[in-house]
Amino acid sequence: MKLSMWSGPRNVSTALMYSFRQRSDTLVVDEPLYGHYLKVTGADHPGAREVMEHMDCDGERVVREVMLGPCERPVHFFKNMAHHLAGLDRSFLREITNLLLIRDPREMLPSLANQIPAPSLRDTGLREQVEILEALLKRGAEPVVLDAREVLLDPAGVLRRACAKLGLPFEEAMLSWPSGPKPEDGIWAKHWYHNVHRSTTFGEYRPKTDPFPERLKPLLEECRPLYGQLHRYAIPAGE
C-alpha cells in the first residue's frame, strides 16, 4: 500500500508519522514534495534555501520515483502537506491510498503564525484538502479523514477505526514512540519539530484559551467553511 497522508501544518502530522513508523510493516517518508513546493511557489519558510539544497525539487520526478516507486515494506507511508501539490498533475492520486488530516483553524492558525508571521489560505492546505475530498467522493471512494482533536481525545479508538477503513491491521505499537529526532525527519525538523521530539505518545488534548489574534480573523473566516466541509467526514473519538 502506498499511503499518503495529506495534512495541513500544525496538525499533529509528525506525531502521526511517528505513529505509523512504529508499525511492523511500514516505511515512512517525511514531506517528499516540500522542496518542490518551495521552488515553485517561492514561499518564505524557515530554512527554505537549505531545504531546497538537500531535496529533489522536481515534483513530477519525486511522484514518479518516490511516491510511486518501489518500497521494501508492505506499507509506504508518506507524510505530505496538501499545499505541496502546487503545480503538480494530480492524476497519481488515483494510484495511491489517500488519508486527510485536519485541525480546527481556530486552534491551528495561531500556532502556524508562530512559524509564518503572515499566513495565507495557501499556507493552510485546506483548499487542496477539499479538492482531494471532492475527487474521492466523485469517484465513489470513501474518504478517510482524521481530525487532530479527535485523534488526541481517543488515539487508540480513532487509529483503530482509521486502520479498519484503510484495510490495515491496527497495531498497539502505533500508540507510542521513542523521544528525540528520527532518521526519517526532514532537514526542516529543527524549525518545526521541537515539541514532538520531546514526546513519546500523543499528547492530551487541551483547548486553546488565549484570545484569538485579531489579525488572523479574516483568514479564519476563509478557513471555516473549508474545514467544516472536511470535518463532516472525520472519524469521531469515543465510538
C-alpha positions as semicolon CSV with decimal commas, in nm:
position;residue;x (nm);y (nm);z (nm)
1;M;0,000;0,000;0,000
2;K;0,120;0,346;-0,091
3;L;-0,048;0,562;0,175
4;S;-0,026;0,940;0,158
5;M;-0,148;1,148;0,450
6;W;-0,242;1,492;0,318
7;S;-0,225;1,731;0,611
8;G;-0,211;2,100;0,684
9;P;0,062;2,247;0,907
10;R;0,049;2,225;1,289
11;N;-0,196;1,931;1,269
12;V;-0,007;1,666;1,476
13;S;0,107;1,529;1,140
14;T;0,459;1,446;1,262
15;A;0,317;1,257;1,561
16;L;0,107;1,053;1,319
17;M;0,413;0,987;1,104
18;Y;0,592;0,862;1,416
19;S;0,287;0,651;1,499
20;F;0,291;0,480;1,158
21;R;0,669;0,448;1,183
22;Q;0,619;0,212;1,476
23;R;0,422;-0,036;1,265
24;S;0,598;-0,362;1,179
25;D;0,501;-0,336;0,811
26;T;0,559;0,034;0,734
27;L;0,830;0,261;0,597
28;V;0,768;0,636;0,639
29;V;0,883;0,932;0,429
30;D;0,870;1,290;0,556
31;E;0,723;1,551;0,316
32;P;0,890;1,440;-0,007
33;L;0,729;1,727;-0,203
34;Y;0,845;2,009;0,026
35;G;1,140;2,109;-0,193
36;H;0,914;2,117;-0,499
37;Y;0,663;2,337;-0,317
38;L;0,925;2,587;-0,205
39;K;1,076;2,603;-0,553
40;V;0,753;2,659;-0,746
41;T;0,586;2,898;-0,500
42;G;0,880;3,091;-0,355
43;A;0,712;3,055;-0,013
44;D;0,909;3,222;0,267
45;H;0,951;2,933;0,511
46;P;1,214;2,883;0,783
47;G;1,525;2,726;0,629
48;A;1,377;2,726;0,277
49;R;1,711;2,755;0,097
50;E;1,862;2,468;0,297
51;V;1,556;2,251;0,231
52;M;1,581;2,307;-0,145
53;E;1,955;2,236;-0,143
54;H;1,900;1,898;0,025
55;M;1,592;1,774;-0,162
56;D;1,490;1,678;-0,513
57;C;1,280;1,979;-0,614
58;D;1,141;1,818;-0,930
59;G;0,793;1,730;-0,805
60;E;0,696;1,512;-1,102
61;R;1,013;1,305;-1,057
62;V;0,951;1,273;-0,682
63;V;0,600;1,145;-0,752
64;R;0,726;0,900;-1,015
65;E;1,034;0,770;-0,835
66;V;0,948;0,806;-0,467
67;M;0,573;0,806;-0,417
68;L;0,501;0,559;-0,696
69;G;0,840;0,389;-0,676
70;P;0,942;0,063;-0,510
71;C;0,930;0,007;-0,134
72;E;1,091;-0,264;0,077
73;R;0,793;-0,283;0,317
74;P;0,426;-0,369;0,258
75;V;0,316;-0,014;0,352
76;H;0,487;0,301;0,224
77;F;0,358;0,595;0,431
78;F;0,411;0,949;0,306
79;K;0,354;1,243;0,536
80;N;0,259;1,521;0,294
81;M;0,130;1,874;0,324
82;A;-0,169;1,917;0,093
83;H;-0,048;2,252;-0,037
84;H;0,273;2,085;-0,158
85;L;0,067;1,965;-0,456
86;A;0,105;2,312;-0,610
87;G;0,156;2,287;-0,986
88;L;0,151;1,906;-0,999
89;D;-0,059;1,677;-1,216
90;R;-0,278;1,509;-0,953
91;S;-0,375;1,205;-1,158
92;F;-0,132;1,000;-0,948
93;L;-0,373;1,030;-0,654
94;R;-0,579;0,756;-0,815
95;E;-0,283;0,519;-0,781
96;I;-0,234;0,563;-0,406
97;T;-0,442;0,549;-0,088
98;N;-0,520;0,896;0,046
99;L;-0,573;0,996;0,409
100;L;-0,670;1,351;0,512
101;L;-0,560;1,510;0,842
102;I;-0,731;1,832;0,951
103;R;-0,741;2,063;1,251
104;D;-0,982;2,334;1,361
105;P;-0,836;2,656;1,215
106;R;-0,918;2,840;1,538
107;E;-0,653;2,623;1,702
108;M;-0,421;2,577;1,405
109;L;-0,377;2,936;1,282
110;P;-0,220;3,090;1,596
111;S;0,032;2,804;1,600
112;L;0,107;2,847;1,230
113;A;0,158;3,221;1,276
114;N;0,442;3,146;1,520
115;Q;0,636;3,000;1,226
116;I;0,496;3,201;0,934
117;P;0,418;3,552;1,064
118;A;0,165;3,643;0,792
119;P;0,000;3,316;0,686
120;S;-0,244;3,298;0,395
121;L;-0,500;3,041;0,289
122;R;-0,232;2,881;0,070
123;D;-0,026;2,804;0,379
124;T;-0,307;2,603;0,540
125;G;-0,359;2,343;0,266
126;L;-0,734;2,348;0,332
127;R;-0,833;2,431;-0,024
128;E;-0,627;2,140;-0,158
129;Q;-0,766;1,907;0,108
130;V;-1,121;1,990;0,000
131;E;-1,023;1,929;-0,363
132;I;-0,884;1,586;-0,269
133;L;-1,201;1,511;-0,073
134;E;-1,425;1,610;-0,364
135;A;-1,221;1,399;-0,607
136;L;-1,254;1,096;-0,377
137;L;-1,629;1,144;-0,345
138;K;-1,669;1,194;-0,718
139;R;-1,520;0,855;-0,793
140;G;-1,722;0,685;-0,521
141;A;-1,435;0,628;-0,277
142;E;-1,494;0,650;0,098
143;P;-1,283;0,935;0,239
144;V;-1,069;0,864;0,545
145;V;-1,044;1,188;0,743
146;L;-0,873;1,237;1,077
147;D;-0,924;1,547;1,289
148;A;-0,633;1,631;1,521
149;R;-0,869;1,696;1,813
150;E;-1,039;1,357;1,779
151;V;-0,702;1,181;1,749
152;L;-0,578;1,340;2,072
153;L;-0,903;1,267;2,255
154;D;-0,900;0,897;2,163
155;P;-0,579;0,787;1,988
156;A;-0,641;0,413;2,014
157;G;-1,004;0,430;1,906
158;V;-0,959;0,672;1,618
159;L;-0,649;0,497;1,484
160;R;-0,815;0,157;1,514
161;R;-1,111;0,278;1,308
162;A;-0,882;0,454;1,059
163;C;-0,682;0,136;1,007
164;A;-1,003;-0,059;0,952
165;K;-1,113;0,189;0,684
166;L;-0,770;0,166;0,521
167;G;-0,771;-0,213;0,526
168;L;-0,477;-0,235;0,766
169;P;-0,449;-0,426;1,093
170;F;-0,422;-0,195;1,393
171;E;-0,101;-0,235;1,594
172;E;-0,072;-0,124;1,958
173;A;0,281;-0,008;1,879
174;M;0,127;0,289;1,697
175;L;0,039;0,449;2,031
176;S;0,396;0,531;2,142
177;W;0,742;0,601;2,005
178;P;1,090;0,686;2,139
179;S;1,160;1,053;2,213
180;G;1,402;1,257;2,007
181;P;1,474;1,306;1,637
182;K;1,413;1,021;1,392
183;P;1,627;0,924;1,093
184;E;1,333;0,993;0,862
185;D;1,288;1,354;0,982
186;G;1,325;1,617;0,713
187;I;1,608;1,868;0,741
188;W;1,345;2,123;0,847
189;A;1,282;1,936;1,174
190;K;1,496;2,184;1,370
191;H;1,249;2,460;1,280
192;W;0,920;2,273;1,332
193;Y;0,956;1,956;1,545
194;H;1,069;2,078;1,888
195;N;0,757;1,967;2,073
196;V;0,710;1,633;1,904
197;H;1,075;1,543;1,970
198;R;1,001;1,569;2,342
199;S;0,700;1,338;2,310
200;T;0,668;0,961;2,338
201;T;0,296;0,940;2,268
202;F;0,001;1,152;2,158
203;G;-0,044;1,445;2,395
204;E;-0,358;1,518;2,590
205;Y;-0,600;1,743;2,405
206;R;-0,612;2,090;2,562
207;P;-0,838;2,351;2,403
208;K;-0,674;2,687;2,348
209;T;-0,781;2,952;2,599
210;D;-0,586;3,254;2,470
211;P;-0,789;3,514;2,278
212;F;-0,779;3,451;1,905
213;P;-0,544;3,703;1,736
214;E;-0,740;3,984;1,574
215;R;-0,509;3,997;1,272
216;L;-0,586;3,633;1,186
217;K;-0,966;3,667;1,193
218;P;-1,008;3,738;0,819
219;L;-0,809;3,422;0,741
220;L;-1,014;3,228;0,995
221;E;-1,331;3,324;0,810
222;E;-1,179;3,192;0,485
223;C;-1,081;2,866;0,654
224;R;-1,400;2,786;0,843
225;P;-1,624;2,666;0,556
226;L;-1,344;2,453;0,411
227;Y;-1,271;2,295;0,748
228;G;-1,643;2,236;0,803
229;Q;-1,672;2,055;0,470
230;L;-1,387;1,822;0,567
231;H;-1,490;1,775;0,929
232;R;-1,820;1,616;0,828
233;Y;-1,623;1,306;0,729
234;A;-1,386;1,294;1,028
235;I;-1,366;0,979;1,240
236;P;-1,503;1,079;1,584
237;A;-1,349;0,996;1,917
238;G;-1,515;0,765;2,162
239;E;-1,731;0,547;1,940
